[in-house]
């Protein structure tokens, strides 16, 4: 009783009727990135434990900093994206373990920009590249900039910094700059949430821009954010194969009731779970994403389904499954629980095997999209189809 009362008081309860024994009671608290979240007392306890675990893990990182020197993780060959030599093999393995257990909030900007390859990418252009790009595009309007302007206010509304004129301006500059850097991609909804979290973590516009660039150009599958979302469609088919392999009963059940995984996978993969999972859980996933690549996205998606497999098997409608998936993801406040299932619950998943699966589905996706275009063209207004009569 005393513990729950202390927790309630600590997080400034905002409710007139409260009972320490009430499971349905919720109150608001701030997470590590200043997002306000409504949690139950049980969820508050979980968050408190997570914060304590973060503190313990921070000590491990700072010990490595003291022993190996500042930014030891930025040495050549440390990232999983680079060629590993025998000289630094042991440190590379240790870095991988450390990253999987979580990067300290204070070190995330430096660790991410180093291991992802963003620092290397930015070093290939003049230092003034981003500033020059922002100056060159100022005042220019394109379909991409118009869509970006519409999405700014929708991106994490009510966040104390993102939902301010300064936050909107910074997010706009990053997104517009990238839309001009890669006009083929331009802008796609979903990128706004990713860029917004990058800004919160990196605390620097230019660094957030380069993180977005390395993510879209080197880490994620090609055409993930293209106009027709080809890459996203391919990833969804690959995931469906993985679900059938690792959770065959569940995959069959979902198929029987007509649940298409794209109902959740589109948002999960385009927003990289930023709209679905609690912020610190997203950060833990991104820690691994920037060091190891996209395999973690499939593992996390599989883990979310695996954790709720028994309850999903009892759901008999598409709506029930969708609600269950969304609620399970939203309340996944313990990243260690999720990551344990993600890494221990499934077989080895190599980059090579994922590449082969993508190639297998790519042709089918392209053919399906082409058929859709043909059907849309066939549905043009009769006026367009009737020959002119002079």
Coordinates of C-alpha atoms in Angstrom, one line a residue:
X1 CA 0.0 0.0 0.0
X2 CA 2.8 2.4 1.0
X3 CA 4.8 1.7 -2.2
X4 CA 1.8 2.3 -4.6
X5 CA 0.9 5.5 -2.7
X6 CA 4.5 6.8 -3.0
X7 CA 4.6 6.0 -6.7
X8 CA 1.3 7.8 -7.2
X9 CA 2.5 10.9 -5.4
X10 CA 5.9 10.9 -7.1
X11 CA 4.3 11.0 -10.5
X12 CA 1.8 13.7 -9.6
X13 CA -1.5 12.0 -10.0
X14 CA -4.0 13.8 -12.1
X15 CA -7.3 12.2 -11.2
X16 CA -9.9 13.0 -8.6
X17 CA -10.9 9.5 -7.7
X18 CA -8.1 7.2 -6.9
X19 CA -7.8 3.9 -5.1
X20 CA -4.4 2.2 -4.7
X21 CA -6.1 -1.1 -5.4
X22 CA -7.7 0.1 -8.7
X23 CA -6.1 -1.5 -11.7
X24 CA -8.1 0.7 -14.1
X25 CA -6.8 3.9 -12.7
X26 CA -4.3 5.8 -14.9
X27 CA -2.2 8.9 -14.4
X28 CA 0.2 10.9 -16.5
X29 CA 4.0 10.9 -16.2
X30 CA 6.9 12.0 -18.4
X31 CA 9.3 9.6 -20.0
X32 CA 13.0 10.2 -20.6
X33 CA 12.3 12.2 -23.7
X34 CA 9.5 14.4 -22.1
X35 CA 6.6 12.6 -23.7
X36 CA 3.6 12.5 -21.4
X37 CA 2.2 9.0 -21.1
X38 CA -0.9 7.7 -19.3
X39 CA 0.0 4.6 -17.2
X40 CA -1.5 2.3 -14.6
X41 CA 0.3 1.8 -11.3
X42 CA 1.6 -1.5 -12.6
X43 CA 3.0 0.2 -15.7
X44 CA 4.5 2.9 -13.5
X45 CA 6.3 0.3 -11.5
X46 CA 7.7 -1.2 -14.7
X47 CA 8.8 2.2 -15.9
X48 CA 10.5 2.8 -12.6
X49 CA 12.4 -0.5 -12.9
X50 CA 13.4 0.3 -16.5
X51 CA 14.8 3.7 -15.3
X52 CA 16.8 1.9 -12.6
X53 CA 18.2 -0.6 -15.2
X54 CA 19.1 2.3 -17.4
X55 CA 21.2 3.8 -14.6
X56 CA 23.0 0.5 -14.0
X57 CA 23.7 0.1 -17.7
X58 CA 25.0 3.7 -17.9
X59 CA 27.6 2.8 -15.3
X60 CA 28.9 0.0 -17.5
X61 CA 29.2 2.3 -20.5
X62 CA 31.0 5.0 -18.5
X63 CA 33.4 2.4 -17.2
X64 CA 34.3 1.5 -20.8
X65 CA 34.7 5.1 -21.6
X66 CA 37.2 5.4 -18.7
X67 CA 39.1 2.3 -19.7
X68 CA 39.1 2.6 -23.5
X69 CA 39.0 6.3 -23.9
X70 CA 36.3 8.7 -25.0
X71 CA 34.4 7.6 -28.2
X72 CA 36.2 4.3 -28.4
X73 CA 33.2 3.0 -30.3
X74 CA 34.0 5.4 -33.2
X75 CA 37.2 3.6 -34.1
X76 CA 37.3 2.1 -37.6
X77 CA 35.8 -1.4 -37.9
X78 CA 33.8 -1.2 -34.7
X79 CA 30.3 -1.1 -36.3
X80 CA 28.5 -4.2 -37.7
X81 CA 28.3 -2.3 -41.0
X82 CA 32.0 -2.1 -41.4
X83 CA 34.6 -4.8 -42.1
X84 CA 35.8 -6.2 -38.8
X85 CA 39.4 -7.0 -38.3
X86 CA 40.9 -9.5 -35.9
X87 CA 42.6 -6.6 -34.1
X88 CA 39.4 -5.1 -32.8
X89 CA 37.2 -8.2 -33.0
X90 CA 36.8 -8.6 -29.2
X91 CA 35.9 -4.9 -28.8
X92 CA 33.4 -5.1 -31.7
X93 CA 31.7 -8.1 -30.0
X94 CA 31.6 -6.2 -26.7
X95 CA 30.2 -3.1 -28.4
X96 CA 27.4 -5.3 -29.9
X97 CA 26.5 -6.6 -26.4
X98 CA 26.6 -3.2 -24.9
X99 CA 24.4 -1.7 -27.6
X100 CA 21.8 -4.5 -27.2
X101 CA 21.6 -3.7 -23.5
X102 CA 21.0 0.0 -24.2
X103 CA 23.0 3.1 -24.9
X104 CA 22.9 5.9 -22.3
X105 CA 20.8 8.9 -23.2
X106 CA 23.8 11.2 -23.0
X107 CA 25.9 9.0 -25.3
X108 CA 23.3 8.1 -27.9
X109 CA 24.0 11.0 -30.2
X110 CA 27.7 10.1 -30.4
X111 CA 27.2 6.4 -30.5
X112 CA 24.5 6.5 -33.2
X113 CA 26.3 8.9 -35.5
X114 CA 29.5 6.7 -35.2
X115 CA 28.2 3.2 -35.6
X116 CA 25.5 4.0 -38.2
X117 CA 28.0 5.4 -40.7
X118 CA 26.4 8.9 -40.6
X119 CA 29.6 10.5 -39.5
X120 CA 31.5 8.9 -42.4
X121 CA 28.8 9.9 -44.9
X122 CA 28.9 13.6 -43.7
X123 CA 32.7 13.6 -44.0
X124 CA 32.4 13.1 -47.8
X125 CA 30.9 16.5 -48.4
X126 CA 31.9 20.1 -47.4
X127 CA 31.2 21.0 -43.8
X128 CA 28.8 23.7 -45.0
X129 CA 26.7 21.1 -47.0
X130 CA 23.6 21.2 -44.8
X131 CA 23.7 24.9 -44.2
X132 CA 24.2 25.6 -47.9
X133 CA 21.3 23.1 -48.7
X134 CA 19.0 24.9 -46.3
X135 CA 19.8 28.3 -47.8
X136 CA 19.4 27.1 -51.4
X137 CA 15.9 25.7 -50.8
X138 CA 14.5 28.5 -48.6
X139 CA 11.2 29.7 -50.0
X140 CA 10.9 27.0 -52.6
X141 CA 7.6 25.0 -52.7
X142 CA 7.2 21.5 -54.1
X143 CA 4.6 18.8 -53.5
X144 CA 6.9 17.4 -50.8
X145 CA 7.2 20.7 -48.9
X146 CA 3.4 21.2 -49.0
X147 CA 2.8 17.7 -47.6
X148 CA 5.5 18.3 -44.9
X149 CA 3.8 21.6 -43.9
X150 CA 0.5 19.7 -43.4
X151 CA 2.2 17.0 -41.3
X152 CA 4.2 19.2 -38.9
X153 CA 1.4 19.8 -36.4
X154 CA 0.4 16.1 -36.6
X155 CA 3.8 14.9 -35.5
X156 CA 3.8 14.1 -31.8
X157 CA 1.3 16.8 -30.9
X158 CA 1.6 18.1 -27.3
X159 CA 5.3 17.3 -27.0
X160 CA 6.8 20.2 -25.1
X161 CA 9.4 21.0 -27.8
X162 CA 8.3 19.3 -31.0
X163 CA 4.9 20.9 -30.8
X164 CA 6.3 24.4 -30.8
X165 CA 7.2 26.9 -33.6
X166 CA 10.9 26.2 -33.0
X167 CA 10.3 22.4 -33.0
X168 CA 8.2 22.6 -36.2
X169 CA 10.8 24.8 -37.9
X170 CA 13.7 22.5 -37.1
X171 CA 11.7 19.4 -38.2
X172 CA 10.6 21.2 -41.4
X173 CA 14.2 22.1 -42.3
X174 CA 15.5 18.5 -41.9
X175 CA 12.6 17.0 -43.9
X176 CA 12.7 19.6 -46.7
X177 CA 16.5 19.5 -46.9
X178 CA 16.3 15.7 -47.4
X179 CA 13.5 16.0 -49.9
X180 CA 15.8 18.1 -52.1
X181 CA 18.9 15.9 -51.4
X182 CA 17.0 12.9 -52.8
X183 CA 14.2 14.1 -55.0
X184 CA 13.3 10.5 -56.0
X185 CA 12.3 9.8 -52.4
X186 CA 11.2 13.3 -51.7
X187 CA 9.0 13.0 -48.7
X188 CA 6.7 10.2 -47.4
X189 CA 4.4 10.2 -44.4
X190 CA 6.2 8.3 -41.7
X191 CA 9.5 10.1 -42.2
X192 CA 8.2 13.0 -40.1
X193 CA 8.0 10.8 -37.0
X194 CA 11.4 9.2 -37.6
X195 CA 13.0 12.6 -38.1
X196 CA 11.3 14.1 -35.1
X197 CA 12.7 11.4 -32.8
X198 CA 16.1 11.8 -34.4
X199 CA 16.0 15.5 -33.5
X200 CA 15.1 14.7 -29.9
X201 CA 18.0 12.3 -29.6
X202 CA 20.7 14.1 -31.6
X203 CA 19.8 17.6 -30.2
X204 CA 21.3 19.0 -33.4
X205 CA 19.6 19.6 -36.8
X206 CA 22.5 18.7 -39.0
X207 CA 23.2 15.5 -37.1
X208 CA 19.6 14.5 -37.3
X209 CA 19.7 15.2 -41.1
X210 CA 22.7 12.9 -41.6
X211 CA 21.1 10.2 -39.4
X212 CA 18.0 10.3 -41.6
X213 CA 20.2 10.2 -44.7
X214 CA 22.2 7.1 -43.6
X215 CA 19.0 5.4 -42.5
X216 CA 17.3 5.9 -45.9
X217 CA 20.3 5.4 -48.1
X218 CA 22.3 2.7 -46.3
X219 CA 20.3 0.9 -43.6
X220 CA 16.7 0.5 -44.7
X221 CA 15.6 -1.5 -47.8
X222 CA 15.6 0.5 -51.0
X223 CA 12.3 2.1 -52.0
X224 CA 10.9 1.8 -48.5
X225 CA 9.6 5.4 -48.8
X226 CA 9.1 5.6 -52.6
X227 CA 5.7 6.8 -54.0
X228 CA 4.4 3.3 -54.3
X229 CA 6.1 2.0 -51.1
X230 CA 7.6 -0.9 -53.0
X231 CA 10.2 -1.6 -50.4
X232 CA 7.6 -1.5 -47.6
X233 CA 5.4 -4.0 -49.5
X234 CA 8.3 -6.3 -49.9
X235 CA 9.2 -6.2 -46.2
X236 CA 5.6 -7.0 -45.3
X237 CA 5.7 -10.1 -47.5
X238 CA 9.0 -11.2 -46.0
X239 CA 7.6 -10.7 -42.5
X240 CA 4.5 -12.8 -43.4
X241 CA 6.9 -15.6 -44.4
X242 CA 8.8 -15.3 -41.1
X243 CA 5.5 -15.3 -39.1
X244 CA 4.4 -18.5 -40.9
X245 CA 7.8 -20.1 -40.1
X246 CA 8.0 -19.1 -36.4
X247 CA 4.3 -18.9 -35.4
X248 CA 2.6 -21.3 -37.8
X249 CA -0.6 -21.7 -35.7
X250 CA -1.0 -18.0 -35.3
X251 CA -0.3 -17.3 -39.0
X252 CA -2.9 -19.8 -40.0
X253 CA -5.4 -18.3 -37.6
X254 CA -4.9 -14.8 -38.8
X255 CA -5.3 -15.9 -42.4
X256 CA -8.5 -17.8 -41.5
X257 CA -10.1 -14.6 -40.0
X258 CA -8.9 -12.4 -42.8
X259 CA -6.3 -10.4 -40.9
X260 CA -3.7 -8.9 -43.2
X261 CA -0.4 -8.1 -41.3
X262 CA -0.1 -4.9 -43.4
X263 CA -2.7 -3.4 -41.0
X264 CA 0.0 -3.1 -38.4
X265 CA 3.2 -3.6 -40.4
X266 CA 2.9 -0.5 -42.6
X267 CA 3.0 1.8 -39.6
X268 CA 5.6 -0.3 -37.7
X269 CA 8.0 -0.3 -40.6
X270 CA 7.4 3.2 -42.1
X271 CA 7.6 4.9 -38.6
X272 CA 10.1 2.3 -37.3
X273 CA 7.8 1.7 -34.3
X274 CA 8.1 5.4 -33.2
X275 CA 4.3 5.8 -33.1
X276 CA 3.6 2.3 -31.6
X277 CA 6.1 1.5 -28.8
X278 CA 6.9 3.6 -25.8
X279 CA 9.8 6.0 -26.5
X280 CA 12.5 4.4 -24.5
X281 CA 11.6 1.0 -26.0
X282 CA 11.9 2.6 -29.4
X283 CA 15.3 4.0 -28.5
X284 CA 16.5 0.5 -27.5
X285 CA 15.3 -0.9 -30.9
X286 CA 17.0 2.0 -32.7
X287 CA 20.2 1.4 -30.8
X288 CA 20.4 -2.0 -32.4
X289 CA 19.0 -0.8 -35.8
X290 CA 21.8 1.7 -36.2
X291 CA 24.5 -0.9 -35.2
X292 CA 23.2 -4.1 -36.8
X293 CA 20.7 -3.2 -39.5
X294 CA 17.1 -4.0 -40.3
X295 CA 17.0 -7.6 -38.9
X296 CA 16.0 -6.1 -35.6
X297 CA 12.8 -4.7 -37.1
X298 CA 11.6 -8.2 -38.1
X299 CA 12.6 -9.6 -34.7
X300 CA 10.7 -6.9 -32.8
X301 CA 7.6 -7.4 -35.0
X302 CA 7.8 -11.2 -34.5
X303 CA 8.2 -10.7 -30.7
X304 CA 5.1 -8.5 -30.5
X305 CA 3.0 -11.2 -32.1
X306 CA 4.7 -14.0 -30.1
X307 CA 4.2 -12.3 -26.7
X308 CA 0.4 -12.1 -27.3
X309 CA 0.1 -15.3 -29.4
X310 CA -2.3 -17.1 -27.0
X311 CA -4.6 -14.2 -26.7
X312 CA -4.6 -13.6 -30.4
X313 CA -5.6 -17.2 -31.1
X314 CA -8.8 -16.5 -29.1
X315 CA -9.5 -13.3 -31.1
X316 CA -12.1 -14.0 -33.8
X317 CA -12.3 -10.7 -35.6
X318 CA -9.9 -8.5 -37.5
X319 CA -10.8 -5.6 -35.2
X320 CA -9.9 -7.6 -32.1
X321 CA -6.5 -8.6 -33.4
X322 CA -5.7 -5.0 -34.5
X323 CA -6.7 -3.6 -31.1
X324 CA -4.7 -6.3 -29.3
X325 CA -1.6 -5.7 -31.4
X326 CA -1.8 -1.9 -30.9
X327 CA -2.4 -2.2 -27.1
X328 CA 0.5 -4.8 -26.6
X329 CA 2.9 -2.5 -28.5
X330 CA 1.7 0.7 -26.7
X331 CA 2.2 -0.8 -23.2
X332 CA 5.6 -2.5 -23.9
X333 CA 7.3 -0.4 -21.3
X334 CA 9.9 -3.1 -20.5
X335 CA 12.3 -3.1 -23.5
X336 CA 14.4 -6.0 -22.0
X337 CA 11.3 -8.3 -22.0
X338 CA 10.6 -7.5 -25.6
X339 CA 14.3 -7.8 -26.7
X340 CA 14.7 -11.1 -24.9
X341 CA 11.8 -12.6 -26.9
X342 CA 13.1 -11.0 -30.1
X343 CA 16.6 -12.6 -29.7
X344 CA 15.9 -15.8 -27.8
X345 CA 12.5 -16.7 -29.3
X346 CA 13.5 -17.2 -32.9
X347 CA 16.2 -18.9 -35.1
X348 CA 19.2 -17.2 -36.6
X349 CA 18.2 -14.5 -39.0
X350 CA 21.0 -13.5 -41.4
X351 CA 21.2 -10.5 -43.7
X352 CA 21.9 -12.9 -46.5
X353 CA 18.7 -14.9 -45.9
X354 CA 16.6 -11.7 -45.7
X355 CA 18.1 -10.5 -49.0
X356 CA 17.1 -13.7 -50.7
X357 CA 13.6 -13.5 -49.4
X358 CA 13.3 -9.9 -50.5
X359 CA 14.5 -10.9 -54.0
X360 CA 11.9 -13.6 -54.1
X361 CA 9.0 -11.2 -53.4
X362 CA 10.2 -8.2 -55.3
X363 CA 9.1 -9.3 -58.7
X364 CA 5.6 -10.3 -57.4
X365 CA 5.2 -6.9 -55.7
X366 CA 6.2 -5.0 -58.8
X367 CA 3.7 -7.0 -60.9
X368 CA 0.9 -6.5 -58.4
X369 CA 1.6 -2.7 -58.3
X370 CA 1.6 -2.6 -62.1
X371 CA -1.8 -4.4 -62.1
X372 CA -3.2 -1.9 -59.7
X373 CA -2.1 1.0 -61.9
X374 CA -3.7 -0.6 -64.9
X375 CA -7.0 -1.1 -63.0
X376 CA -6.9 2.5 -61.9
X377 CA -6.3 3.7 -65.5
X378 CA -9.3 1.5 -66.6
X379 CA -11.5 3.3 -64.1
X380 CA -10.9 6.7 -65.6
X381 CA -14.0 8.8 -66.3
X382 CA -16.0 7.9 -69.4
X383 CA -15.3 11.3 -70.9
X384 CA -11.6 10.4 -71.1
X385 CA -12.4 7.1 -72.8
X386 CA -14.9 8.3 -75.4
X387 CA -13.3 9.5 -78.6
X388 CA -13.7 13.1 -79.6
X389 CA -16.3 13.8 -82.2
X390 CA -15.7 16.9 -84.4

